[in-house]
PDB file of N, CA and C in Angstrom:
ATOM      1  N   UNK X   6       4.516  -1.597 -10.222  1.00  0.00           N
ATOM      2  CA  UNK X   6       4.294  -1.373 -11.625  1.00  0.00           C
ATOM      3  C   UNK X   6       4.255   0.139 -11.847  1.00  0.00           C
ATOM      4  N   UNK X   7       4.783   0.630 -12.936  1.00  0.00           N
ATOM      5  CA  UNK X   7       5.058   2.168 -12.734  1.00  0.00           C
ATOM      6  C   UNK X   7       4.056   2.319 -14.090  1.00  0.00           C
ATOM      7  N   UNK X   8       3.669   3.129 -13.686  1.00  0.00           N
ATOM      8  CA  UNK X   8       2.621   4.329 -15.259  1.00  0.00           C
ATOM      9  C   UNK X   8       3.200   5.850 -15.064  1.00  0.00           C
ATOM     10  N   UNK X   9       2.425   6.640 -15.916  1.00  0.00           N
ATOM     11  CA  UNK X   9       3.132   7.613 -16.399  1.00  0.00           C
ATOM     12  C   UNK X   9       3.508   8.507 -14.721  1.00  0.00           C
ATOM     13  N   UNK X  10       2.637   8.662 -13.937  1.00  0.00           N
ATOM     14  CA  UNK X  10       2.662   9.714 -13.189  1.00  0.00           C
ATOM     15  C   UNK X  10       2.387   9.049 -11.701  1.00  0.00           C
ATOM     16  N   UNK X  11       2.347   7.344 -11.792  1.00  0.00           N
ATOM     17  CA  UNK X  11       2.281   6.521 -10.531  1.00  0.00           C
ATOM     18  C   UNK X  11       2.573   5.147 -10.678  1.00  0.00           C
ATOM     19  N   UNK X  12       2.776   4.969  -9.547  1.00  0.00           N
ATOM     20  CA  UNK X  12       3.591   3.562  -8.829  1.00  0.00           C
ATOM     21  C   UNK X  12       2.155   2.745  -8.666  1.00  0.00           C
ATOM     22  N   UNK X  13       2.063   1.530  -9.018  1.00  0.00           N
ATOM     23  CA  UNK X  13       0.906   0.711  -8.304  1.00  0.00           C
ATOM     24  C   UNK X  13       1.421  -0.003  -7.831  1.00  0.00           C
ATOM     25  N   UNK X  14       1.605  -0.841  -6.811  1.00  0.00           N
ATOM     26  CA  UNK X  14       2.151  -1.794  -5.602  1.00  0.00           C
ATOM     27  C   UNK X  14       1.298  -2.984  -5.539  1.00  0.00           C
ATOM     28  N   UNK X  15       1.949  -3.404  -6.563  1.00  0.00           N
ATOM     29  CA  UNK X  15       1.061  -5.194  -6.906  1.00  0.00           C
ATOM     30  C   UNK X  15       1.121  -6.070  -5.801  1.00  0.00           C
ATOM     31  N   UNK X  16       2.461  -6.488  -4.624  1.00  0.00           N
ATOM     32  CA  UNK X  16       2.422  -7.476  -3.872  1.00  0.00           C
ATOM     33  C   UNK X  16       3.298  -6.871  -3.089  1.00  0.00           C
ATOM     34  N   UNK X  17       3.972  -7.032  -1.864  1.00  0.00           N
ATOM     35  CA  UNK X  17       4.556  -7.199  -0.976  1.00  0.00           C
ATOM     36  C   UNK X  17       4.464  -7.928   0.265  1.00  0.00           C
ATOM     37  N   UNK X  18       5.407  -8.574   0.581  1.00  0.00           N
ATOM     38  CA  UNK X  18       5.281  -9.495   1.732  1.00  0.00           C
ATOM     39  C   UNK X  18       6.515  -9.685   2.716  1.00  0.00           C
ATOM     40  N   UNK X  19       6.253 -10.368   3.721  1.00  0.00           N
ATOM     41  CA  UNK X  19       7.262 -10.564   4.610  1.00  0.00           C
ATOM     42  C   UNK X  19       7.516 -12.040   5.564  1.00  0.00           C
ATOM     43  N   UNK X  20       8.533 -12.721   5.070  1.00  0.00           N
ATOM     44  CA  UNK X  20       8.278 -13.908   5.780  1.00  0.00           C
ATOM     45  C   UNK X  20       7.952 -13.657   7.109  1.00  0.00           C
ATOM     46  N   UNK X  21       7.204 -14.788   7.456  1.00  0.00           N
ATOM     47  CA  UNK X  21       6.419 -14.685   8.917  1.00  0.00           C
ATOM     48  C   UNK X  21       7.621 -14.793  10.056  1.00  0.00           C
ATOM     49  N   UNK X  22       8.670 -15.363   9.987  1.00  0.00           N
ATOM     50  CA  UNK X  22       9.759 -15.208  10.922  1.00  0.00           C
ATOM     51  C   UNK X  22      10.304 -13.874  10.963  1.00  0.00           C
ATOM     52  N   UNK X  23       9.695 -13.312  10.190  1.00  0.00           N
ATOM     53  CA  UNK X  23      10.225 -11.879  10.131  1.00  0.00           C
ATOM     54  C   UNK X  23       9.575 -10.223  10.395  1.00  0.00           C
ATOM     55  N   UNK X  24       8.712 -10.910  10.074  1.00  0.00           N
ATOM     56  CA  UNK X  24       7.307 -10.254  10.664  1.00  0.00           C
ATOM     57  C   UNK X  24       7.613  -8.979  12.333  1.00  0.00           C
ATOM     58  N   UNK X  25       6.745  -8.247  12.088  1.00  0.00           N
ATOM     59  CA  UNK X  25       6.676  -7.144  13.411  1.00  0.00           C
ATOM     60  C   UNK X  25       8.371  -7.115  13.534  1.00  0.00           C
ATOM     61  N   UNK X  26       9.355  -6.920  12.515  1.00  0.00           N
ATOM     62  CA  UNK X  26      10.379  -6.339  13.135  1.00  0.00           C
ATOM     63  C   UNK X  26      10.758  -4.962  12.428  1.00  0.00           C
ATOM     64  N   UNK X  27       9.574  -4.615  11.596  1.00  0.00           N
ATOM     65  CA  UNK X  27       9.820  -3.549  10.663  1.00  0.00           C
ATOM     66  C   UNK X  27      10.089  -3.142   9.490  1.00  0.00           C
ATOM     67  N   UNK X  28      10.208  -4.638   9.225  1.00  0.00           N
ATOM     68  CA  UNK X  28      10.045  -4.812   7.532  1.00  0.00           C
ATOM     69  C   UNK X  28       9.342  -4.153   6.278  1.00  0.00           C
ATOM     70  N   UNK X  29       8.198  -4.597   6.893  1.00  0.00           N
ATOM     71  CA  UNK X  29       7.021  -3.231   6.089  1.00  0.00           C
ATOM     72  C   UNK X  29       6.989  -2.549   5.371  1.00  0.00           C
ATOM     73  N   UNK X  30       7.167  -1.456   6.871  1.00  0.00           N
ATOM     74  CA  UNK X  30       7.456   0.162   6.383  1.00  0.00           C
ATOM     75  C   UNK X  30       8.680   0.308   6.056  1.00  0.00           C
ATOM     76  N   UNK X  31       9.904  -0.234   6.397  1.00  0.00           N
ATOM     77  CA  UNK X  31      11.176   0.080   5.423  1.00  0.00           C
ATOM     78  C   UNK X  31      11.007   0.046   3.806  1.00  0.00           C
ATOM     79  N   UNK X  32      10.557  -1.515   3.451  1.00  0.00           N
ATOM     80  CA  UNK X  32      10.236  -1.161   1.815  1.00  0.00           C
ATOM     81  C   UNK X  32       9.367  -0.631   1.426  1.00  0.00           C
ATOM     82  N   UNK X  33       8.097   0.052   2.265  1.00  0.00           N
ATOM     83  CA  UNK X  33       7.388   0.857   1.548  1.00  0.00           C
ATOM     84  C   UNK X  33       8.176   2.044   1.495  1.00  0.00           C
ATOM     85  N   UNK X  34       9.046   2.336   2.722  1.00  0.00           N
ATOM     86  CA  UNK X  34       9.685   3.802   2.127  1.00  0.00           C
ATOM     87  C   UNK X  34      10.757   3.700   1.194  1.00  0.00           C
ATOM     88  N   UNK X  35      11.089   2.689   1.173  1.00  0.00           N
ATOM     89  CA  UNK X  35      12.455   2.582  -0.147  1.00  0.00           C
ATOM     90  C   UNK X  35      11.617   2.520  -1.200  1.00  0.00           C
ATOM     91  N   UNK X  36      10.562   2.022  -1.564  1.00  0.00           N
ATOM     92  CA  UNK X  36       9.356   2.159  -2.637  1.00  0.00           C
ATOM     93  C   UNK X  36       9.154   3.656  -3.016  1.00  0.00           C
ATOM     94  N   UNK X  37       8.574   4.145  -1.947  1.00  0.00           N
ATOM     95  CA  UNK X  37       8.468   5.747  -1.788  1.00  0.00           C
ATOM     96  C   UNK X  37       9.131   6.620  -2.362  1.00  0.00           C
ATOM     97  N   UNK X  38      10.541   6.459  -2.050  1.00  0.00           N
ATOM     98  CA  UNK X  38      11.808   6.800  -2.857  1.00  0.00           C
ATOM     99  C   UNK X  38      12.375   6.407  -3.908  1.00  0.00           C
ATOM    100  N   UNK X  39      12.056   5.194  -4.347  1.00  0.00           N
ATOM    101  CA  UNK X  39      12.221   5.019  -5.817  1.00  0.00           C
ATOM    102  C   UNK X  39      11.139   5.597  -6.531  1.00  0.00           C
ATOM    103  N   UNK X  40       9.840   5.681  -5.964  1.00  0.00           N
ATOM    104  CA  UNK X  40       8.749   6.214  -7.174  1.00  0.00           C
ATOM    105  C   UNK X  40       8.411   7.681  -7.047  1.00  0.00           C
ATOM    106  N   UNK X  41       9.476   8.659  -6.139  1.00  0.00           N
ATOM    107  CA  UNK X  41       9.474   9.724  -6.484  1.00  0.00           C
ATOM    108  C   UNK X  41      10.901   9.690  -7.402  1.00  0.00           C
ATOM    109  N   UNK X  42      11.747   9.284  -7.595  1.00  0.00           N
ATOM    110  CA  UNK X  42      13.090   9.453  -8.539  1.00  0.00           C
ATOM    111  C   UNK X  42      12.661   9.074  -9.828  1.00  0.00           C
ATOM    112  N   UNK X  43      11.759   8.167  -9.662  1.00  0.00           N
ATOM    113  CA  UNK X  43      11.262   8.024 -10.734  1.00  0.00           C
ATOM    114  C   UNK X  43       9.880   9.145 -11.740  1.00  0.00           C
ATOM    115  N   UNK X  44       9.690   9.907 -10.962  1.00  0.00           N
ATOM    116  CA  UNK X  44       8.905  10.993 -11.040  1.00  0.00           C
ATOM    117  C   UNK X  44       6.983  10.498 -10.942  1.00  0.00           C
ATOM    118  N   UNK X  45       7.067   9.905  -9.794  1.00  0.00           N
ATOM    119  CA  UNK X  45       5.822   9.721  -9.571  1.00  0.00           C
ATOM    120  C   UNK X  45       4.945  10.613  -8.694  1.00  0.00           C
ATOM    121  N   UNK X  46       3.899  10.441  -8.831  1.00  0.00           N
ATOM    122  CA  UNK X  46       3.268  11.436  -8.025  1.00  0.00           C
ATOM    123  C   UNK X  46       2.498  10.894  -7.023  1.00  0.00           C
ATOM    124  N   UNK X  47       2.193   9.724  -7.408  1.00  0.00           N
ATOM    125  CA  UNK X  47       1.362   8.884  -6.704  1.00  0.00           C
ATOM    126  C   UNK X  47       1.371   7.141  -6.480  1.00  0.00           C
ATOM    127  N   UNK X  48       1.042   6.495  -5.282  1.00  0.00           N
ATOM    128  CA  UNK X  48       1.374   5.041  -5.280  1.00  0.00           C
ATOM    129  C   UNK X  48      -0.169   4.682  -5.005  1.00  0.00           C
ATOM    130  N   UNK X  49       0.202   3.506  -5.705  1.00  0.00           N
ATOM    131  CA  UNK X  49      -1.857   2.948  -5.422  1.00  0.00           C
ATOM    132  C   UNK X  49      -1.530   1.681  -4.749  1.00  0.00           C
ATOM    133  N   UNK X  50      -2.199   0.990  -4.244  1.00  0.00           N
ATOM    134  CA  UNK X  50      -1.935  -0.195  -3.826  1.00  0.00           C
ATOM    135  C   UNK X  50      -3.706  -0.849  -3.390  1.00  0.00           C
ATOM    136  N   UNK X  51      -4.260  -2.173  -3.057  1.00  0.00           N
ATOM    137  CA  UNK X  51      -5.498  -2.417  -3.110  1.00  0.00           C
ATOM    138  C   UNK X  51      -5.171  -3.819  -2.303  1.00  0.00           C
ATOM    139  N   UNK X  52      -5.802  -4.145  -0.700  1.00  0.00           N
ATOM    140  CA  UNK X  52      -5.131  -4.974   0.331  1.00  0.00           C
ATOM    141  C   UNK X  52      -6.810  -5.382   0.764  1.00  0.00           C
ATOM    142  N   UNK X  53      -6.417  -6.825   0.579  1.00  0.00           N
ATOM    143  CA  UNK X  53      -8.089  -7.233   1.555  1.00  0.00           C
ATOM    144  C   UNK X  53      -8.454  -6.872   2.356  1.00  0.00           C
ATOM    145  N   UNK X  54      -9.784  -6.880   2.638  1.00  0.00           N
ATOM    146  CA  UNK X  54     -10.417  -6.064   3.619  1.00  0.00           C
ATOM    147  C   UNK X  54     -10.370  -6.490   4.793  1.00  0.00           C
ATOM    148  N   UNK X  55     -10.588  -7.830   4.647  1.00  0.00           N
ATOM    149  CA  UNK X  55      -9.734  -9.332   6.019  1.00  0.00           C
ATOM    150  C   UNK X  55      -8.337  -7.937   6.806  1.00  0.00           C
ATOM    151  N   UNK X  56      -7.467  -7.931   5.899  1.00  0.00           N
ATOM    152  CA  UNK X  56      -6.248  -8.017   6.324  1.00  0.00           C
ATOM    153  C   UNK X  56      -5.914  -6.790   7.346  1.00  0.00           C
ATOM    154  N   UNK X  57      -6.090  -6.573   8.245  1.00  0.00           N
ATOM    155  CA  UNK X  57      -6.052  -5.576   9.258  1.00  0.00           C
ATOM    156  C   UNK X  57      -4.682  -5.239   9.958  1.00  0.00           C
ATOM    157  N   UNK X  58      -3.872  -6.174   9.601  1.00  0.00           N
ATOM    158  CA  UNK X  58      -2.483  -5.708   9.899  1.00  0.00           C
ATOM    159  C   UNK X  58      -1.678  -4.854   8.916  1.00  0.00           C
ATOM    160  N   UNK X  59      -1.960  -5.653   7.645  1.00  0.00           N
ATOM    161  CA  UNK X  59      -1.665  -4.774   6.588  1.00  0.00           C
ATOM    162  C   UNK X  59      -2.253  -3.878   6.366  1.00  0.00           C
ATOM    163  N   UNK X  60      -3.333  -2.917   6.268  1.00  0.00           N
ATOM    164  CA  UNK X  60      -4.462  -2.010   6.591  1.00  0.00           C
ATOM    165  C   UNK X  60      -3.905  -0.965   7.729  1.00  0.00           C
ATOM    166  N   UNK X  61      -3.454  -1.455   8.732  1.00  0.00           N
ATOM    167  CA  UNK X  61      -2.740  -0.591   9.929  1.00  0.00           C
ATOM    168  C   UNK X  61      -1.251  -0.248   9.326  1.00  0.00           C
ATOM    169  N   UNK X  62      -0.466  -0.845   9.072  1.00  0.00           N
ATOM    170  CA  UNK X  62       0.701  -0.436   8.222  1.00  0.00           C
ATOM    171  C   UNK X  62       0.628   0.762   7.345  1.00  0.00           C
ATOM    172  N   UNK X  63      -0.204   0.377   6.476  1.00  0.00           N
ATOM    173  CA  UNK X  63      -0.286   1.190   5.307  1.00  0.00           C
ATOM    174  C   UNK X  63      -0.954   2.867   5.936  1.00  0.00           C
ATOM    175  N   UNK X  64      -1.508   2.574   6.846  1.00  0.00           N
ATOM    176  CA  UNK X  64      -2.041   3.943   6.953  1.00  0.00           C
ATOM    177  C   UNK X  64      -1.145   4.302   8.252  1.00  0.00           C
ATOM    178  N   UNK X  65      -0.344   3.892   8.947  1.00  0.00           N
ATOM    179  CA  UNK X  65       0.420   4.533   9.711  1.00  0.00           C
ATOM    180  C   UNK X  65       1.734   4.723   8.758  1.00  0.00           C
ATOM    181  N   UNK X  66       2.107   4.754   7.511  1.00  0.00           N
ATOM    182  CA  UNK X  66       2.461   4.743   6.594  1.00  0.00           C
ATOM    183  C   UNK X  66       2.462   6.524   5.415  1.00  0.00           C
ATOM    184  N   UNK X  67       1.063   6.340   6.033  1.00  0.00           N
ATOM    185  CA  UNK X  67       0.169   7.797   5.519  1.00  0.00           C
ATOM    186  C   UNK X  67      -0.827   7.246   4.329  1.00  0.00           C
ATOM    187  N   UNK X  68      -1.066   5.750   3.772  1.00  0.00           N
ATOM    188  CA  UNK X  68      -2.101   6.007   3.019  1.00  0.00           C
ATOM    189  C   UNK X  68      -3.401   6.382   3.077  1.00  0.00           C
ATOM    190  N   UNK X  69      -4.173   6.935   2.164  1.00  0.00           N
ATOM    191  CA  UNK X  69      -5.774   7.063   2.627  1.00  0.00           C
ATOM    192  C   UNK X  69      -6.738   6.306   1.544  1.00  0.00           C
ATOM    193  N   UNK X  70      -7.280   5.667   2.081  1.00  0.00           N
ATOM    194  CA  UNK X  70      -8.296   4.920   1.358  1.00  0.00           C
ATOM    195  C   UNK X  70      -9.059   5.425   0.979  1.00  0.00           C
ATOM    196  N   UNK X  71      -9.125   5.263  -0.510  1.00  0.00           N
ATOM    197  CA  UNK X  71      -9.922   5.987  -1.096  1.00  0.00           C
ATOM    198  C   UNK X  71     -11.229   5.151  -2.074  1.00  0.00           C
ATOM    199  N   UNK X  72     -11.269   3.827  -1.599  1.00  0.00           N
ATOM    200  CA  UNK X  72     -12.802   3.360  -2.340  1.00  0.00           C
ATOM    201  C   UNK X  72     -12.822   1.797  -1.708  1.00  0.00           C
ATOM    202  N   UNK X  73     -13.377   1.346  -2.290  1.00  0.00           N
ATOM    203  CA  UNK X  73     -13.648  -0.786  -2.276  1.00  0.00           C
ATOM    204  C   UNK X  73     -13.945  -0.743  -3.996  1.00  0.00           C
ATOM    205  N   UNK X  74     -13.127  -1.781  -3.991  1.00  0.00           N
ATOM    206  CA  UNK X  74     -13.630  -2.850  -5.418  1.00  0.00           C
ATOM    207  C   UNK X  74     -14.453  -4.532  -4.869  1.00  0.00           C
ATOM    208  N   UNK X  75     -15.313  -3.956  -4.948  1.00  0.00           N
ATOM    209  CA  UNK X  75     -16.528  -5.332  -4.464  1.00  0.00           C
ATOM    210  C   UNK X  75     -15.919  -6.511  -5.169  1.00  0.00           C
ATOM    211  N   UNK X  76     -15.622  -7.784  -4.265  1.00  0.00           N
ATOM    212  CA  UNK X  76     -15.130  -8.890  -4.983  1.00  0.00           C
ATOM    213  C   UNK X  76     -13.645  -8.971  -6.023  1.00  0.00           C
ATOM    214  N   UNK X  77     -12.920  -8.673  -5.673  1.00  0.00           N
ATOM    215  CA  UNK X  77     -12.031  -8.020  -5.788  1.00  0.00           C
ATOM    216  C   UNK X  77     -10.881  -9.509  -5.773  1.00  0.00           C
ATOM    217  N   UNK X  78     -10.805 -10.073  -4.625  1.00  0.00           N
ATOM    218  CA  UNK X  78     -10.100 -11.308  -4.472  1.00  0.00           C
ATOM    219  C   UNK X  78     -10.780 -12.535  -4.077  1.00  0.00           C
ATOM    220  N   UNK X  79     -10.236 -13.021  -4.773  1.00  0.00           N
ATOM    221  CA  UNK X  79     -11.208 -14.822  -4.627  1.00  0.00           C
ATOM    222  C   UNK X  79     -10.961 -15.172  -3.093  1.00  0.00           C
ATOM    223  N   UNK X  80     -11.714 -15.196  -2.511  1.00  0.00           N
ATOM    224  CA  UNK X  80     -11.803 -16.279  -1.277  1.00  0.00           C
ATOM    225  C   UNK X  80     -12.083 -17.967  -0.995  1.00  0.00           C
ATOM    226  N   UNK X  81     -12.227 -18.255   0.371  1.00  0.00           N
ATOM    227  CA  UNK X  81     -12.871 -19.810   0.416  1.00  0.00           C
ATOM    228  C   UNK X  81     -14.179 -20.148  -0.001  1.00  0.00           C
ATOM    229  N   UNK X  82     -14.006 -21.157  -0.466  1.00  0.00           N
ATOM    230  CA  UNK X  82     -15.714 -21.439  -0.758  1.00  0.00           C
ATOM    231  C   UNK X  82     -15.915 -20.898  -1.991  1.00  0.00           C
ATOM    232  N   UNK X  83     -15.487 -20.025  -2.837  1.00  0.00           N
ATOM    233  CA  UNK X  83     -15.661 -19.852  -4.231  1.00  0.00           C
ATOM    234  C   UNK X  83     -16.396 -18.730  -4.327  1.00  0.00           C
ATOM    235  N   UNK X  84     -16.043 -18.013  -3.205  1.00  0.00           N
ATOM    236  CA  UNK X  84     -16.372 -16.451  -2.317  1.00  0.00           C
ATOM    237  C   UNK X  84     -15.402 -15.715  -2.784  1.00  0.00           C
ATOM    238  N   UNK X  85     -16.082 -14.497  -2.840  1.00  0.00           N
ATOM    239  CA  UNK X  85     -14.925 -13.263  -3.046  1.00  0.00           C
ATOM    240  C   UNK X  85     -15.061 -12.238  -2.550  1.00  0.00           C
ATOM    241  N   UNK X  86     -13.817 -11.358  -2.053  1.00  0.00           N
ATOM    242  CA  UNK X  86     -13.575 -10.211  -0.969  1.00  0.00           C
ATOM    243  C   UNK X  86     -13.100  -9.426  -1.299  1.00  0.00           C
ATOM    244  N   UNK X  87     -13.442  -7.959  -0.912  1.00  0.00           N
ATOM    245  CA  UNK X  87     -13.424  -6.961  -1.561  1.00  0.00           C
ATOM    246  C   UNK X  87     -11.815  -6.510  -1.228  1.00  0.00           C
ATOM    247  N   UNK X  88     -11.673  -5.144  -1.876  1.00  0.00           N
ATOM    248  CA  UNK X  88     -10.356  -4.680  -1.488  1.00  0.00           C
ATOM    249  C   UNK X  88     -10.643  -3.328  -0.932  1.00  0.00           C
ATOM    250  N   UNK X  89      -9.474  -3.072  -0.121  1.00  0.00           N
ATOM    251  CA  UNK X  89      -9.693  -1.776  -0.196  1.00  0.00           C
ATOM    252  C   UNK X  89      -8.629  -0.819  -1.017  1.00  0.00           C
ATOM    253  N   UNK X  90      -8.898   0.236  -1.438  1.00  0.00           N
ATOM    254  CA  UNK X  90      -8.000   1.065  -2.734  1.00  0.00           C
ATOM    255  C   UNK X  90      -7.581   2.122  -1.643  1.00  0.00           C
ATOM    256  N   UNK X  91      -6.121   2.582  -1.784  1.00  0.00           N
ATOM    257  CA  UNK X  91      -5.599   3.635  -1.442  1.00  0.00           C
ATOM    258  C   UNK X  91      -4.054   3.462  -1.570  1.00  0.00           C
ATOM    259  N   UNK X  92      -4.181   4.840  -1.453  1.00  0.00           N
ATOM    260  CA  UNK X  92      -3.067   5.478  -2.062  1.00  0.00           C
ATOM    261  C   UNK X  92      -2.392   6.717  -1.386  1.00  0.00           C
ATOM    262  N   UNK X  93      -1.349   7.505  -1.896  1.00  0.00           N
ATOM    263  CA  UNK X  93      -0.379   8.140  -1.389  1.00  0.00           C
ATOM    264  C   UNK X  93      -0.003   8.951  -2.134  1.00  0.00           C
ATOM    265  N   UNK X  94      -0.291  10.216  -1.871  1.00  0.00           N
ATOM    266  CA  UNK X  94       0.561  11.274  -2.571  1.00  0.00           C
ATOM    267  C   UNK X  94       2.189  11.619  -2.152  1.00  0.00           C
ATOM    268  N   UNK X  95       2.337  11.610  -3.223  1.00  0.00           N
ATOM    269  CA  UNK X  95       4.185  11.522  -3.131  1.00  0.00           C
ATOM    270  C   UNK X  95       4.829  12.374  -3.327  1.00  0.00           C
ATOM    271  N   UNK X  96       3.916  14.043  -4.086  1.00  0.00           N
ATOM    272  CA  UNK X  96       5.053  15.210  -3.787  1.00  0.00           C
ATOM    273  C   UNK X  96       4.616  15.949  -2.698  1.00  0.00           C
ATOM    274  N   UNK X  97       3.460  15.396  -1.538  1.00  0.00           N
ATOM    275  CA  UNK X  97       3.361  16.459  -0.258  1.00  0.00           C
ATOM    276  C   UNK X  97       4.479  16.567   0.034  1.00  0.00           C
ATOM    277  N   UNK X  98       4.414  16.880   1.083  1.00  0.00           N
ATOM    278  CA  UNK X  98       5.762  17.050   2.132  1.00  0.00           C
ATOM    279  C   UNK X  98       5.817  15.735   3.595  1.00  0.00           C
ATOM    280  N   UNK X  99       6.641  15.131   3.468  1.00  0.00           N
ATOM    281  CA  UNK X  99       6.442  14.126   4.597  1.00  0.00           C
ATOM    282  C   UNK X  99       5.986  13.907   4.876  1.00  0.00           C
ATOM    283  N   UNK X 100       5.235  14.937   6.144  1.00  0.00           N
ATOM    284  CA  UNK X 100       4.673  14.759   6.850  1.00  0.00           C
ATOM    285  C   UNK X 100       3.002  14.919   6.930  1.00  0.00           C
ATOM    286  N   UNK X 101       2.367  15.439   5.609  1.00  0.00           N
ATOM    287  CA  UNK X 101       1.288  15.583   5.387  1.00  0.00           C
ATOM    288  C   UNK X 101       0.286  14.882   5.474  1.00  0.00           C
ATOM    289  N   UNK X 102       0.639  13.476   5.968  1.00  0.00           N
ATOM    290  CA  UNK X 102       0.050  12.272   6.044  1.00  0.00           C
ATOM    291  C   UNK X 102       0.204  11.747   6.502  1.00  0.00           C
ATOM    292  N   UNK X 103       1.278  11.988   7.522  1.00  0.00           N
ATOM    293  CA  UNK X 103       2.166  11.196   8.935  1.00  0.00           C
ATOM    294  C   UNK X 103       2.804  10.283   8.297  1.00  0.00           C
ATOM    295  N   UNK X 104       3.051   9.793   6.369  1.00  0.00           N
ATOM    296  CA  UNK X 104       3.961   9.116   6.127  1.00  0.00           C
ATOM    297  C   UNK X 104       5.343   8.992   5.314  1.00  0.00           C
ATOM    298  N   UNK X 105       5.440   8.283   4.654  1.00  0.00           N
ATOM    299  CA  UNK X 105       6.912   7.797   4.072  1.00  0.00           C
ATOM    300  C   UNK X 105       7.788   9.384   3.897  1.00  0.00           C
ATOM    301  N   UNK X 106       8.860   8.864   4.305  1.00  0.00           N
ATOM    302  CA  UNK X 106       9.959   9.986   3.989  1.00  0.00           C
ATOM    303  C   UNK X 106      10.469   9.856   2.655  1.00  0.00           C
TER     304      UNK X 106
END
C-alpha cells in the first residue's frame, strides 16, 4: 500500500513447496525497487511475533524493528498476538543495513 513518502507491506507469502529457495528476499527487493521509483522513503511492514522465520528474513533483509502493537492479530482460543513493527529506510545506501539493493 503506498502513502505519500512510504510503502506499507500488507501480506506476502510463499507457497510452502517453495519455501527456503529464496523467494522472500527476491520480492522484497523487487518491492524495494518499486517503492523507491515510486519515491518512497520508507517500507513498514508488522509480522507476528510467533513467526521467526519471517522475522529472520526481514532483518537479514536490513529491517529494524522498531515497536510491538499489543494484540495486534487474532490468535487460537480467541487470543491475540502482538506484532512486531519495522521498517526500512530506502534512500540509505545498500548497504547501511546489510539490506535490499
Amino acid at each position: 500500500m503506498k502513502g505519500v513518502d512510504e510503502v506499507h507491506l500488507l501480506n506476502i507469502t510463499v507457497a510452502p513447496a517453495f519455501q527456503r529457495q529464496g523467494w522472500a528476499p527476491l520480492m522484497l527487493e523487487a518491492l524495494g525497487g518499486w517503492s523507491r521509483a515510486e519515491g518512497a522513503q520508507w517500507l513498514w511492514l508488522e509480522v507476528r511475533q510467533s513467526n521467526q522465520r519471517a522475522l529472520d528474513i526481514y532483518l537479514r533483509q536490513g529491517f529494524r524493528s522498531v515497536g510491538v502493537r499489543k494484540g495486534y492479530y487474532p490468535a487460537h482460543g480467541g487470543k491475540r498476538e502482538d506484532a512486531v513493527v519495522m521498517s526500512l529506510r530506502l534512500n540509505e545506501s545498500p548497504t547501511a543495513w546489510g539490506g535490499l539493493r
